[in-house]
Short mmCIF file of C-alpha atoms and ligand atoms in Angstrom, two decimals:
data_model
loop_
_atom_site.label_atom_id
_atom_site.label_comp_id
_atom_site.label_asym_id
_atom_site.label_seq_id
_atom_site.Cartn_x
_atom_site.Cartn_y
_atom_site.Cartn_z
CA GLU A 292 45.36 -21.62 -6.21
CA ALA A 293 43.09 -19.07 -7.79
CA LYS A 294 41.25 -21.81 -9.59
CA SER A 295 40.50 -23.85 -6.49
CA LYS A 296 39.49 -20.71 -4.62
CA GLY A 297 37.18 -19.87 -7.46
CA ARG A 298 35.67 -23.32 -7.42
CA ASN A 299 35.07 -23.16 -3.70
CA ARG A 300 33.45 -19.85 -4.02
CA TRP A 301 31.28 -21.10 -6.80
CA CYS A 302 30.24 -24.01 -4.57
CA PHE A 303 29.50 -21.63 -1.75
CA PHE A 304 27.26 -19.42 -3.84
CA SER A 305 25.63 -22.37 -5.48
CA PHE A 306 24.81 -23.89 -2.11
CA ASP A 307 23.50 -20.57 -0.89
CA LEU A 308 21.36 -20.11 -3.98
CA HIS A 309 20.04 -23.61 -3.56
CA GLN A 310 19.08 -22.89 0.05
CA LYS A 311 17.36 -19.73 -1.01
CA SER A 312 15.39 -21.35 -3.78
CA VAL A 313 14.26 -24.14 -1.44
CA ALA A 314 13.15 -21.55 1.10
CA ARG A 315 11.32 -19.65 -1.62
CA GLN A 316 9.67 -22.80 -2.87
CA ASN A 317 8.50 -23.64 0.67
CA LEU A 318 7.13 -20.17 1.08
CA THR A 319 5.32 -20.42 -2.24
CA ASN A 320 3.71 -23.69 -1.19
CA ASP A 321 2.70 -22.16 2.13
CA LEU A 322 1.20 -19.18 0.35
CA ARG A 323 -0.87 -21.46 -1.86
CA GLN A 324 -2.05 -23.29 1.25
CA ALA A 325 -2.75 -20.00 3.01
CA LEU A 326 -5.17 -18.99 0.28
CA LEU A 327 -7.06 -22.27 0.66
CA ASN A 328 -7.06 -22.07 4.47
CA LYS A 329 -7.98 -18.38 4.52
CA GLU A 330 -4.96 -17.40 6.60
CA PHE A 331 -4.88 -13.86 5.18
CA PHE A 332 -6.71 -10.99 6.79
CA LEU A 333 -6.66 -7.21 6.64
CA GLN A 334 -5.80 -4.58 9.16
CA TYR A 335 -6.87 -0.99 8.69
CA GLN A 336 -4.66 1.97 9.47
CA PRO A 337 -6.39 5.33 9.94
CA ILE A 338 -5.51 8.29 7.73
CA VAL A 339 -6.52 11.57 9.34
CA ASP A 340 -7.21 15.12 8.26
CA LEU A 341 -4.19 16.99 9.65
CA LYS A 342 -6.24 20.10 10.40
CA THR A 343 -8.88 18.36 12.50
CA ASN A 344 -7.19 15.04 13.36
CA ARG A 345 -10.39 13.35 12.23
CA LEU A 346 -10.42 9.95 10.57
CA VAL A 347 -11.17 10.26 6.86
CA LYS A 348 -9.93 7.01 5.40
CA PHE A 349 -8.32 3.68 6.14
CA GLU A 350 -5.43 2.01 4.36
CA ALA A 351 -6.02 -1.73 4.09
CA LEU A 352 -2.85 -3.67 4.97
CA ILE A 353 -2.59 -7.41 4.47
CA ARG A 354 -1.54 -9.79 7.24
CA TRP A 355 -0.75 -13.48 7.15
CA GLN A 356 -1.39 -15.62 10.19
CA HIS A 357 0.67 -18.73 9.47
CA PRO A 358 0.02 -21.82 11.64
CA THR A 359 3.69 -22.24 12.60
CA ARG A 360 5.54 -19.18 11.27
CA GLY A 361 3.20 -16.88 13.20
CA LEU A 362 2.27 -13.46 11.89
CA VAL A 363 4.21 -12.87 8.66
CA PRO A 364 4.63 -9.22 7.55
CA PRO A 365 3.78 -8.37 3.93
CA ASP A 366 7.34 -7.39 3.05
CA ALA A 367 8.29 -11.03 3.74
CA PHE A 368 5.78 -12.61 1.37
CA ILE A 369 4.48 -10.09 -1.20
CA PRO A 370 7.68 -10.33 -3.32
CA VAL A 371 7.39 -14.14 -3.36
CA ALA A 372 3.70 -13.89 -4.19
CA GLU A 373 4.60 -11.61 -7.08
CA GLU A 374 7.25 -13.97 -8.45
CA SER A 375 4.99 -17.00 -8.23
CA GLY A 376 1.90 -15.33 -9.66
CA LEU A 377 -0.05 -15.90 -6.46
CA ILE A 378 -0.32 -12.12 -6.09
CA SER A 379 -3.27 -12.36 -8.45
CA ASP A 380 -5.38 -14.34 -5.94
CA ILE A 381 -4.05 -12.36 -2.99
CA GLY A 382 -4.75 -9.04 -4.69
CA ASP A 383 -8.25 -10.19 -5.50
CA PHE A 384 -8.86 -11.02 -1.84
CA VAL A 385 -7.54 -7.62 -0.73
CA PHE A 386 -9.61 -5.67 -3.26
CA LYS A 387 -12.89 -7.42 -2.49
CA GLN A 388 -12.48 -7.72 1.26
CA SER A 389 -11.59 -4.05 1.71
CA LEU A 390 -14.49 -2.87 -0.47
CA LEU A 391 -16.97 -5.04 1.45
CA GLN A 392 -15.60 -3.65 4.70
CA LEU A 393 -15.83 -0.08 3.47
CA ALA A 394 -19.43 -0.49 2.32
CA LYS A 395 -20.38 -2.09 5.61
CA TRP A 396 -18.76 0.62 7.74
CA ARG A 397 -20.16 3.47 5.66
CA SER A 398 -23.69 2.27 6.25
CA GLN A 399 -23.22 0.97 9.80
CA PHE A 400 -21.67 4.20 11.10
CA SER A 401 -23.13 6.53 8.46
CA VAL A 402 -19.77 8.14 7.85
CA ASP A 403 -18.21 9.52 4.70
CA LEU A 404 -15.33 7.09 4.95
CA MET A 405 -12.77 6.26 2.25
CA MET A 406 -10.55 3.22 1.67
CA SER A 407 -7.06 2.99 0.24
CA ILE A 408 -5.80 -0.29 -1.22
CA ASN A 409 -2.26 -1.29 -2.16
CA ILE A 410 -2.04 -2.85 -5.58
CA SER A 411 0.99 -4.74 -6.77
CA PRO A 412 2.75 -3.28 -9.81
CA TYR A 413 2.66 -6.79 -11.26
CA GLN A 414 -1.11 -6.66 -11.40
CA LEU A 415 -1.10 -3.29 -13.09
CA ALA A 416 1.50 -4.30 -15.64
CA ALA A 417 -0.21 -7.60 -16.46
CA PRO A 418 -3.92 -7.41 -15.64
CA ASP A 419 -5.25 -10.82 -14.65
CA LEU A 420 -8.57 -12.61 -14.97
CA HIS A 421 -9.80 -11.57 -11.53
CA MET A 422 -9.50 -7.91 -12.38
CA VAL A 423 -12.02 -8.24 -15.18
CA GLY A 424 -14.68 -8.64 -12.51
CA TRP A 425 -13.48 -5.87 -10.22
CA PHE A 426 -15.58 -3.06 -11.68
CA ASP A 427 -18.80 -5.09 -11.43
CA PHE A 428 -17.89 -5.90 -7.87
CA LEU A 429 -17.19 -2.25 -7.14
CA HIS A 430 -20.51 -1.07 -8.55
CA LYS A 431 -22.43 -3.69 -6.58
CA GLN A 432 -21.14 -2.06 -3.39
CA ASP A 433 -22.71 1.22 -4.45
CA LEU A 434 -19.81 3.33 -3.21
CA PRO A 435 -19.53 6.98 -4.21
CA ARG A 436 -16.85 7.98 -6.70
CA GLY A 437 -13.63 8.90 -4.99
CA SER A 438 -14.22 6.77 -1.91
CA VAL A 439 -11.77 4.11 -3.06
CA SER A 440 -8.17 4.69 -4.02
CA LEU A 441 -5.40 2.45 -5.23
CA GLU A 442 -1.88 2.96 -3.94
CA ILE A 443 0.82 2.32 -6.50
CA THR A 444 4.58 2.70 -6.17
CA GLU A 445 6.44 4.93 -8.56
CA ASN A 446 8.91 2.31 -9.79
CA ILE A 447 6.22 0.74 -11.92
CA LEU A 448 5.90 3.98 -13.86
CA MET A 449 9.42 3.63 -15.19
CA HIS A 450 8.56 0.58 -17.21
CA HIS A 451 5.23 -0.43 -18.71
CA THR A 452 4.16 3.18 -18.88
CA GLU A 453 1.63 2.51 -21.63
CA ILE A 454 -0.23 -0.38 -20.06
CA VAL A 455 -0.11 1.14 -16.58
CA SER A 456 -1.54 4.46 -17.66
CA GLU A 457 -4.25 2.62 -19.60
CA GLN A 458 -5.10 0.63 -16.48
CA LEU A 459 -5.15 3.68 -14.27
CA LEU A 460 -7.42 5.44 -16.74
CA ALA A 461 -9.89 2.55 -16.57
CA PHE A 462 -9.88 2.65 -12.78
CA ARG A 463 -10.45 6.40 -12.79
CA ASP A 464 -13.34 5.99 -15.23
CA HIS A 465 -14.97 3.87 -12.56
CA GLY A 466 -14.42 6.47 -9.87
CA ILE A 467 -11.34 4.94 -8.28
CA ASN A 468 -8.63 7.42 -7.29
CA VAL A 469 -4.92 6.83 -7.56
CA ALA A 470 -2.27 7.52 -4.94
CA LEU A 471 1.47 7.44 -5.56
CA ASP A 472 2.85 5.50 -2.57
CA ASP A 473 6.29 5.99 -0.97
CA PHE A 474 6.74 9.18 -2.96
CA GLY A 475 10.34 10.30 -3.25
CA THR A 476 11.97 6.89 -2.91
CA GLY A 477 11.69 5.70 -6.49
CA TYR A 478 13.35 6.80 -9.65
CA SER A 479 10.42 8.14 -11.53
CA ALA A 480 10.59 11.51 -13.18
CA LEU A 481 8.37 14.27 -11.87
CA SER A 482 6.79 14.49 -15.29
CA TYR A 483 4.83 11.33 -14.50
CA LEU A 484 2.84 13.34 -11.99
CA ASN A 485 1.45 15.38 -14.81
CA ARG A 486 1.14 12.70 -17.43
CA LEU A 487 -0.71 10.19 -15.33
CA ASP A 488 -3.92 11.11 -13.65
CA ILE A 489 -2.96 10.91 -10.02
CA ASP A 490 -5.01 12.20 -7.12
CA TYR A 491 -2.73 11.80 -4.11
CA ILE A 492 0.90 11.50 -3.33
CA LYS A 493 2.02 9.79 -0.15
CA ILE A 494 5.26 11.30 1.12
CA ASP A 495 7.49 8.43 2.15
CA ARG A 496 8.14 7.76 5.80
CA SER A 497 11.88 8.41 5.39
CA PHE A 498 11.22 12.11 4.66
CA VAL A 499 8.86 12.43 7.60
CA LYS A 500 11.36 10.73 9.89
CA ASP A 501 14.05 13.35 9.17
CA LEU A 502 11.65 16.27 9.36
CA ALA A 503 12.69 17.58 12.76
CA ASP A 504 16.42 17.20 11.95
CA GLY A 505 17.12 20.40 10.11
CA ALA A 506 16.21 23.16 7.71
CA MET A 507 17.11 21.15 4.61
CA GLU A 508 14.72 18.31 5.45
CA LYS A 509 11.95 20.78 6.23
CA ASP A 510 12.53 22.66 2.97
CA LEU A 511 12.35 19.42 1.03
CA CYS A 512 8.99 18.43 2.51
CA GLU A 513 7.60 21.91 2.09
CA ALA A 514 8.68 21.94 -1.55
CA ILE A 515 7.09 18.54 -2.24
CA ILE A 516 3.82 19.67 -0.69
CA SER A 517 3.63 22.96 -2.55
CA MET A 518 4.56 21.31 -5.84
CA ALA A 519 1.86 18.70 -5.32
CA HIS A 520 -0.70 21.37 -4.57
CA LYS A 521 0.25 23.30 -7.71
CA LEU A 522 -0.52 20.11 -9.64
CA ASN A 523 -3.84 19.76 -7.81
CA LEU A 524 -2.77 16.70 -5.89
CA LYS A 525 -3.64 16.00 -2.28
CA VAL A 526 -0.76 15.09 0.00
CA ILE A 527 -0.68 12.31 2.57
CA ALA A 528 2.34 12.05 4.87
CA GLU A 529 3.11 8.52 6.05
CA GLY A 530 4.94 7.37 9.15
CA ILE A 531 4.09 10.32 11.41
CA GLU A 532 5.25 9.31 14.88
CA THR A 533 5.58 12.59 16.79
CA THR A 534 3.41 15.67 17.32
CA GLU A 535 6.37 17.76 16.19
CA GLN A 536 6.30 16.04 12.79
CA ALA A 537 2.53 16.45 12.57
CA ASN A 538 2.73 20.15 13.43
CA ILE A 539 5.44 20.87 10.88
CA LEU A 540 3.55 19.03 8.15
CA GLN A 541 0.33 20.80 9.05
CA SER A 542 2.09 24.17 8.91
CA PHE A 543 3.17 23.29 5.36
CA GLY A 544 -0.45 22.64 4.42
CA CYS A 545 -0.11 18.86 4.17
CA ASP A 546 -3.66 17.55 3.83
CA LEU A 547 -3.65 14.13 5.42
CA GLY A 548 -1.48 12.12 7.75
CA GLN A 549 -0.92 8.53 8.76
CA GLY A 550 1.33 6.99 11.38
CA TYR A 551 1.73 5.54 14.83
CA LEU A 552 1.08 8.97 16.38
CA PHE A 553 -2.55 8.60 15.31
CA ALA A 554 -2.95 4.83 15.19
CA LYS A 555 -1.25 1.60 14.24
CA PRO A 556 -2.92 -0.70 11.73
CA LEU A 557 -6.10 -1.84 13.52
CA SER A 558 -8.08 -5.05 13.68
CA VAL A 559 -11.69 -4.89 12.48
CA GLU A 560 -12.86 -4.67 16.11
CA ASP A 561 -10.52 -1.81 16.99
CA ALA A 562 -11.38 0.04 13.81
CA GLU A 563 -15.07 -0.29 14.69
CA ALA A 564 -14.44 1.04 18.19
CA LEU A 565 -12.73 4.06 16.63
CA LEU A 566 -15.57 4.59 14.16
CA ALA A 567 -18.10 4.36 16.99
CA SER A 568 -16.24 6.94 19.07
CA GLN A 569 -16.00 9.32 16.12
CA SER A 570 -19.63 9.12 15.18
CA ILE A 571 -20.67 10.30 18.66
CA ASN A 572 -18.75 13.53 18.05
CA GLN A 573 -20.43 14.19 14.72
P1 C2E B 52 3.04 0.85 2.50
O1 C2E B 52 1.90 0.73 1.59
O2 C2E B 52 3.94 2.01 2.33
O3 C2E B 52 2.40 0.81 3.95
C1 C2E B 52 2.86 1.54 5.07
C2 C2E B 52 3.65 0.65 5.99
O4 C2E B 52 4.19 1.45 7.04
C3 C2E B 52 2.82 -0.42 6.71
O5 C2E B 52 3.66 -1.55 6.94
C4 C2E B 52 2.48 0.27 8.02
O6 C2E B 52 2.17 -0.64 9.06
C5 C2E B 52 3.76 1.01 8.30
N1 C2E B 52 3.57 2.18 9.14
C6 C2E B 52 2.50 2.98 9.22
N2 C2E B 52 2.69 4.00 10.08
C7 C2E B 52 3.94 3.85 10.55
C8 C2E B 52 4.73 4.60 11.50
O7 C2E B 52 4.32 5.61 12.06
N3 C2E B 52 6.00 4.15 11.74
C9 C2E B 52 6.50 3.02 11.13
N4 C2E B 52 7.73 2.65 11.44
N5 C2E B 52 5.77 2.29 10.24
C10 C2E B 52 4.51 2.70 9.96
P2 C2E B 52 3.18 -3.02 6.56
O8 C2E B 52 1.74 -3.20 6.93
O9 C2E B 52 4.18 -3.97 7.14
O10 C2E B 52 3.26 -3.05 4.98
C11 C2E B 52 4.48 -2.96 4.32
C12 C2E B 52 4.29 -2.84 2.82
O11 C2E B 52 3.72 -4.05 2.29
C13 C2E B 52 3.31 -1.75 2.43
O12 C2E B 52 3.95 -0.48 2.45
C14 C2E B 52 2.92 -2.20 1.04
O13 C2E B 52 3.88 -1.83 0.10
C15 C2E B 52 2.92 -3.72 1.20
N6 C2E B 52 1.53 -4.17 1.41
C16 C2E B 52 0.81 -4.16 2.55
N7 C2E B 52 -0.44 -4.65 2.34
C17 C2E B 52 -0.51 -4.95 1.03
C18 C2E B 52 -1.55 -5.48 0.18
O14 C2E B 52 -2.68 -5.73 0.59
N8 C2E B 52 -1.24 -5.66 -1.14
C19 C2E B 52 -0.01 -5.36 -1.64
N9 C2E B 52 0.21 -5.57 -2.96
N10 C2E B 52 0.98 -4.85 -0.88
C20 C2E B 52 0.73 -4.65 0.44
MG1 MG B 53 0.48 1.93 0.91
MG1 MG B 54 3.70 3.82 1.75
MG1 MG B 55 6.21 1.51 1.99
#
């Protein structure tokens, strides 16, 4: 009885696993095709100064327009890209495309704009051939130091500490800043904040979401912000959706904010309309 049950269950899981691996294989093939067909593009979400509500930087966010699947969100394909190694080509596209866009906008709108780029932990832990050319590419764009930052998640800091900190050091040597993304959701010890040269922390959306709920949530955010400031880090709050959240964060001295309250991730055209409207006010 138990044995046959066990066998059935094994069959069930095995079938399920098979399905999953077929689906993953299909997705991998599609991703490879997407690179050839240039189906990836970037959207740009504004990050604003919480004191003035002015746009100071964009976060580049990748999008995939698949011919039949439609618009595929990054959470649905980045993990597969990481497993298959295709993240190397995708990451290269993101890095170069966002730097070109930044350089173009800075000169076109003569603004002191910055750009934030998400980099996969896989690329930091195992630097690939593309990355060798990144610094040359960066310097060709003639961007001021500090105008580009890389967003990394804290989980990567747990493992590979040596190689990652070496990588980050090289980026910082070339004037690229580092932001710790989704801060507060990972397992990393606070000591990493001191040991690694980090410029920004991005308070995770889940903390911002609960901000108006009670004193405990407020205290937590306030503590994170003041700790960050003591360590000379700038703080970006992500996922701000209400003015109440923005006001609370501002009262705690949070430097920058990002979220649907200000703007969703924008197409190039919409981002340019925003830049044009801001430069009139300058
Ligand atoms: P992330 O870096 O933490 O990016 C923030 C995510 O929150 C984005 O989702 C953004 O659209 C969303 N968001 C922003 N404001 C709000 C808000 O007010 N409310 C809510 N509910 N959501 C908000 P998206 O674009 O789907 O990206 C998801 C994740 O995929 C990113 O999280 C990042 O980890 C990854 N990702 C995105 N683009 C890239 C990329 O170019 N390279 C790599 N390696 N990862 C990327
Ligand atoms: Mg990010
Ligand atoms: Mg984030
Ligand atoms: Mg996130």
